[in-house]
């Protein structure tokens, strides 16, 4: 009995000493190393910045599409009409023309996406809202590669890689309307060019 009580006292003594050492150690750390703590906070900031950049790049998705706004004013409407033969298997362009595999495209510039009477659009087309209407640049990105601009579209067409081909075609589509939509202003052209340069540079 006596020896085990003795043992407990010794154990308690050791524990108390250990605790004291830990507590004083913590206090000493706090007093002596504030600079080290600040440094750590700073070092963590750097990789966070890099990670954010990578996530932004991934969110940007595929490579930027060259804009047609700068090319529209001098585009070749006759060449566009020829190019439209690629579309004619599925589309008509004249006023009141029939819906075929794809909808009639009369007055398509600035028309609301997926809105032509009597055509059964995909959900992807019906729900596309950014932007809701077929602006020049929206047509440009769609015709560059339909499946990339609008995943889930049922327009089964690979796309037109050359910006000048898309510009000619869109210039032709523009003429197929009661009143052709206005050409882009100089400011709109410049804004499109700047946005493209910036996107190419990765920011
Ligand atoms: C193989 C058939 C096919 C070809 C070829 C084709 N399209 Fe389409 N197009 C479609 C279909 C189908 C839709 C409807 C897509 C949907 O609902 O997702 C469509 C939709 C469109 C729309 C959207 C119309 C709207 O009312 O919102 C445009 C603009 C368009 N096509 C332009 C063109 C042009 C320009 C070409 C030629 C370069 C072309 N398409 C070639 C089948 C085709």
Tab-separated table of C-alpha atoms and ligand atoms in Angstrom:
chain	number	residue	atom	x	y	z
A	1	UNK	CA	0.000	0.000	0.000
A	2	UNK	CA	2.652	2.429	1.138
A	3	UNK	CA	4.830	1.793	-1.898
A	4	UNK	CA	1.957	2.194	-4.378
A	5	UNK	CA	0.911	5.480	-2.718
A	6	UNK	CA	4.526	6.580	-2.972
A	7	UNK	CA	4.448	5.596	-6.644
A	8	UNK	CA	1.269	7.613	-7.300
A	9	UNK	CA	2.854	10.698	-5.738
A	10	UNK	CA	5.887	10.367	-7.943
A	11	UNK	CA	3.693	9.878	-11.023
A	12	UNK	CA	1.621	12.936	-10.107
A	13	UNK	CA	4.814	14.912	-9.666
A	14	UNK	CA	6.093	13.887	-13.063
A	15	UNK	CA	2.747	14.715	-14.717
A	16	UNK	CA	2.623	18.135	-13.068
A	17	UNK	CA	6.165	18.899	-14.118
A	18	UNK	CA	5.412	17.767	-17.654
A	19	UNK	CA	2.280	19.899	-17.855
A	20	UNK	CA	4.132	22.921	-16.580
A	21	UNK	CA	6.846	22.376	-19.152
A	22	UNK	CA	4.250	22.144	-21.964
A	23	UNK	CA	2.382	25.249	-20.878
A	24	UNK	CA	5.497	27.360	-20.450
A	25	UNK	CA	6.770	26.003	-23.749
A	26	UNK	CA	3.592	27.159	-25.544
A	27	UNK	CA	3.751	30.572	-23.937
A	28	UNK	CA	7.435	30.857	-24.862
A	29	UNK	CA	6.626	29.867	-28.477
A	30	UNK	CA	3.967	32.526	-28.673
A	31	UNK	CA	6.301	35.155	-27.298
A	32	UNK	CA	9.430	34.234	-29.201
A	33	UNK	CA	8.174	33.254	-32.665
A	34	UNK	CA	5.507	35.772	-33.785
A	35	UNK	CA	7.559	36.580	-36.901
A	36	UNK	CA	7.703	32.955	-37.929
A	37	UNK	CA	3.879	32.818	-37.754
A	38	UNK	CA	3.542	35.857	-39.985
A	39	UNK	CA	5.901	34.318	-42.490
A	40	UNK	CA	3.834	31.132	-42.628
A	41	UNK	CA	0.648	33.058	-43.331
A	42	UNK	CA	2.380	34.833	-46.186
A	43	UNK	CA	3.817	31.629	-47.678
A	44	UNK	CA	0.355	30.003	-47.819
A	45	UNK	CA	-0.950	32.948	-49.838
A	46	UNK	CA	1.344	32.248	-52.778
A	47	UNK	CA	0.181	28.736	-53.738
A	48	UNK	CA	-3.431	29.870	-53.247
A	49	UNK	CA	-2.905	32.544	-55.896
A	50	UNK	CA	-1.412	30.031	-58.318
A	51	UNK	CA	-4.262	27.557	-57.726
A	52	UNK	CA	-6.867	30.258	-58.400
A	53	UNK	CA	-5.207	31.107	-61.722
A	54	UNK	CA	-5.213	27.492	-62.830
A	55	UNK	CA	-8.874	27.106	-61.906
A	56	UNK	CA	-9.731	30.249	-63.886
A	57	UNK	CA	-7.884	28.929	-66.932
A	58	UNK	CA	-9.765	25.632	-66.723
A	59	UNK	CA	-13.102	27.434	-66.382
A	60	UNK	CA	-12.383	29.382	-69.579
A	61	UNK	CA	-12.612	26.098	-71.491
A	62	UNK	CA	-11.745	25.819	-75.191
A	63	UNK	CA	-9.540	28.219	-77.126
A	64	UNK	CA	-11.148	31.590	-77.962
A	65	UNK	CA	-12.890	31.867	-81.363
A	66	UNK	CA	-11.633	34.618	-83.672
A	67	UNK	CA	-14.353	37.294	-83.865
A	68	UNK	CA	-16.100	38.149	-87.161
A	69	UNK	CA	-17.172	41.659	-86.180
A	70	UNK	CA	-13.965	43.204	-87.612
A	71	UNK	CA	-14.489	41.310	-90.916
A	72	UNK	CA	-18.215	41.867	-91.498
A	73	UNK	CA	-18.115	45.283	-93.164
A	74	UNK	CA	-15.792	44.016	-95.909
A	75	UNK	CA	-17.113	40.425	-96.074
A	76	UNK	CA	-17.992	38.832	-99.434
A	77	UNK	CA	-21.761	38.238	-99.501
A	78	UNK	CA	-21.601	36.296	-102.809
A	79	UNK	CA	-18.972	33.946	-101.361
A	80	UNK	CA	-21.210	33.569	-98.311
A	81	UNK	CA	-24.150	32.589	-100.518
A	82	UNK	CA	-21.987	29.857	-102.071
A	83	UNK	CA	-20.842	28.752	-98.616
A	84	UNK	CA	-24.482	28.473	-97.560
A	85	UNK	CA	-24.858	25.470	-99.884
A	86	UNK	CA	-23.279	23.523	-97.006
A	87	UNK	CA	-26.303	24.432	-94.917
A	88	UNK	CA	-28.963	23.992	-97.597
A	89	UNK	CA	-29.390	20.248	-97.008
A	90	UNK	CA	-30.940	21.168	-93.675
A	91	UNK	CA	-31.976	24.834	-93.896
A	92	UNK	CA	-33.922	27.231	-96.111
A	93	UNK	CA	-33.103	30.966	-95.994
A	94	UNK	CA	-36.026	32.666	-97.788
A	95	UNK	CA	-39.018	34.295	-96.142
A	96	UNK	CA	-41.643	31.668	-95.320
A	97	UNK	CA	-39.256	28.852	-96.321
A	98	UNK	CA	-39.899	25.382	-94.965
A	99	UNK	CA	-38.340	23.839	-91.897
A	100	UNK	CA	-36.284	20.827	-93.001
A	101	UNK	CA	-33.847	18.893	-90.782
A	102	UNK	CA	-33.106	22.361	-89.341
A	103	UNK	CA	-35.371	25.435	-88.999
A	104	UNK	CA	-35.864	28.143	-91.623
A	105	UNK	CA	-33.194	30.846	-91.156
A	106	UNK	CA	-34.899	33.947	-92.620
A	107	UNK	CA	-34.097	36.980	-90.464
A	108	UNK	CA	-31.795	34.952	-88.196
A	109	UNK	CA	-29.536	37.831	-87.063
A	110	UNK	CA	-30.847	38.996	-83.673
A	111	UNK	CA	-33.686	36.432	-83.800
A	112	UNK	CA	-34.339	34.683	-80.494
A	113	UNK	CA	-32.605	31.298	-80.310
A	114	UNK	CA	-34.862	28.313	-80.852
A	115	UNK	CA	-37.928	30.427	-81.611
A	116	UNK	CA	-38.956	29.530	-85.172
A	117	UNK	CA	-42.588	28.493	-85.502
A	118	UNK	CA	-43.191	24.772	-85.921
A	119	UNK	CA	-39.653	23.502	-85.340
A	120	UNK	CA	-38.864	20.992	-82.613
A	121	UNK	CA	-35.607	22.292	-81.080
A	122	UNK	CA	-33.271	20.497	-78.699
A	123	UNK	CA	-33.421	21.360	-74.997
A	124	UNK	CA	-29.889	22.761	-75.369
A	125	UNK	CA	-31.169	25.292	-77.942
A	126	UNK	CA	-34.375	26.151	-76.079
A	127	UNK	CA	-32.603	26.790	-72.785
A	128	UNK	CA	-29.587	28.669	-74.165
A	129	UNK	CA	-29.711	32.147	-72.651
A	130	UNK	CA	-26.251	33.757	-72.827
A	131	UNK	CA	-27.111	35.565	-74.992
A	132	UNK	CA	-30.728	34.672	-75.745
A	133	UNK	CA	-30.627	36.097	-79.286
A	134	UNK	CA	-28.450	35.293	-82.299
A	135	UNK	CA	-26.014	38.198	-82.197
A	136	UNK	CA	-23.241	38.244	-84.811
A	137	UNK	CA	-20.725	36.905	-82.294
A	138	UNK	CA	-23.111	34.236	-81.068
A	139	UNK	CA	-23.612	33.029	-84.672
A	140	UNK	CA	-19.846	33.184	-85.128
A	141	UNK	CA	-19.123	30.896	-82.170
A	142	UNK	CA	-21.943	28.499	-83.050
A	143	UNK	CA	-20.853	28.166	-86.692
A	144	UNK	CA	-17.205	27.737	-85.651
A	145	UNK	CA	-18.140	24.518	-83.858
A	146	UNK	CA	-21.807	23.976	-82.914
A	147	UNK	CA	-21.153	21.160	-80.414
A	148	UNK	CA	-18.567	23.222	-78.535
A	149	UNK	CA	-20.602	26.426	-78.299
A	150	UNK	CA	-23.830	24.573	-77.519
A	151	UNK	CA	-23.238	21.099	-76.079
A	152	UNK	CA	-26.312	18.980	-76.771
A	153	UNK	CA	-27.442	20.800	-79.943
A	154	UNK	CA	-28.931	18.529	-82.580
A	155	UNK	CA	-27.349	20.517	-85.423
A	156	UNK	CA	-25.007	17.853	-86.746
A	157	UNK	CA	-22.428	20.043	-88.485
A	158	UNK	CA	-18.660	20.052	-87.835
A	159	UNK	CA	-18.250	23.808	-88.205
A	160	UNK	CA	-16.338	26.375	-90.268
A	161	UNK	CA	-12.754	26.798	-89.082
A	162	UNK	CA	-11.859	29.908	-91.103
A	163	UNK	CA	-13.003	33.235	-89.673
A	164	UNK	CA	-13.308	34.730	-93.174
A	165	UNK	CA	-15.643	31.876	-94.245
A	166	UNK	CA	-17.841	32.506	-91.213
A	167	UNK	CA	-17.812	36.259	-91.850
A	168	UNK	CA	-18.872	35.782	-95.510
A	169	UNK	CA	-21.653	33.384	-94.494
A	170	UNK	CA	-22.950	35.602	-91.688
A	171	UNK	CA	-22.846	38.615	-94.033
A	172	UNK	CA	-25.043	36.580	-96.415
A	173	UNK	CA	-27.420	35.519	-93.603
A	174	UNK	CA	-27.704	39.210	-92.678
A	175	UNK	CA	-29.046	40.049	-96.141
A	176	UNK	CA	-31.721	37.351	-95.836
A	177	UNK	CA	-34.063	39.556	-93.804
A	178	UNK	CA	-36.780	42.148	-94.326
A	179	UNK	CA	-34.471	44.816	-92.911
A	180	UNK	CA	-30.843	43.690	-92.488
A	181	UNK	CA	-29.546	44.175	-88.952
A	182	UNK	CA	-27.154	47.130	-88.537
A	183	UNK	CA	-23.457	46.379	-88.956
A	184	UNK	CA	-21.413	46.591	-85.742
A	185	UNK	CA	-20.166	50.026	-84.696
A	186	UNK	CA	-16.455	50.867	-84.539
A	187	UNK	CA	-16.638	50.574	-80.727
A	188	UNK	CA	-18.213	47.111	-80.929
A	189	UNK	CA	-15.526	45.997	-83.392
A	190	UNK	CA	-12.777	47.265	-81.118
A	191	UNK	CA	-14.315	45.675	-78.012
A	192	UNK	CA	-14.522	42.297	-79.802
A	193	UNK	CA	-10.907	42.575	-80.959
A	194	UNK	CA	-9.670	43.547	-77.491
A	195	UNK	CA	-11.587	40.717	-75.816
A	196	UNK	CA	-10.118	38.228	-78.306
A	197	UNK	CA	-6.535	39.456	-77.787
A	198	UNK	CA	-7.009	39.298	-74.034
A	199	UNK	CA	-8.480	35.765	-74.177
A	200	UNK	CA	-5.600	34.604	-76.400
A	201	UNK	CA	-3.097	35.983	-73.902
A	202	UNK	CA	-4.777	33.814	-71.291
A	203	UNK	CA	-6.482	36.469	-69.215
B	1	LIG	C1	-27.127	18.226	-90.951
B	1	LIG	C2	-28.113	19.259	-90.886
B	1	LIG	C3	-27.631	20.673	-90.662
B	1	LIG	C4	-26.657	21.376	-91.346
B	1	LIG	C5	-25.763	20.896	-92.468
B	1	LIG	C6	-26.684	22.721	-90.783
B	1	LIG	N1	-27.620	22.812	-89.803
B	1	LIG	FE1	-28.075	24.466	-88.713
B	1	LIG	N2	-29.406	23.411	-87.619
B	1	LIG	C7	-29.708	22.082	-87.791
B	1	LIG	C8	-30.587	21.643	-86.742
B	1	LIG	C9	-31.163	20.237	-86.545
B	1	LIG	C10	-30.823	22.765	-85.922
B	1	LIG	C11	-31.622	22.821	-84.620
B	1	LIG	C12	-30.606	22.568	-83.522
B	1	LIG	C13	-31.152	22.369	-82.115
B	1	LIG	O1	-32.361	22.471	-81.887
B	1	LIG	O2	-30.288	22.115	-81.245
B	1	LIG	C14	-30.067	23.863	-86.515
B	1	LIG	C15	-30.067	25.164	-86.004
B	1	LIG	C16	-29.405	26.210	-86.588
B	1	LIG	C17	-29.470	27.571	-86.124
B	1	LIG	C18	-30.312	28.101	-84.978
B	1	LIG	C19	-31.677	28.475	-85.530
B	1	LIG	C20	-32.692	28.996	-84.528
B	1	LIG	O3	-33.869	29.109	-84.918
B	1	LIG	O4	-32.353	29.298	-83.382
B	1	LIG	C21	-28.663	28.305	-86.957
B	1	LIG	C22	-28.400	29.798	-86.877
B	1	LIG	C23	-28.110	27.426	-87.926
B	1	LIG	N3	-28.570	26.143	-87.669
B	1	LIG	C24	-27.264	27.797	-88.954
B	1	LIG	C25	-26.672	26.919	-89.854
B	1	LIG	C26	-25.770	27.329	-90.907
B	1	LIG	C27	-25.408	28.759	-91.216
B	1	LIG	C28	-25.330	26.184	-91.515
B	1	LIG	C29	-24.322	26.057	-92.646
B	1	LIG	C30	-23.001	26.531	-92.348
B	1	LIG	C31	-26.016	25.069	-90.878
B	1	LIG	N4	-26.811	25.557	-89.876
B	1	LIG	C32	-25.867	23.743	-91.229
B	1	LIG	C33	-29.222	21.258	-88.791
B	1	LIG	C34	-28.215	21.591	-89.681
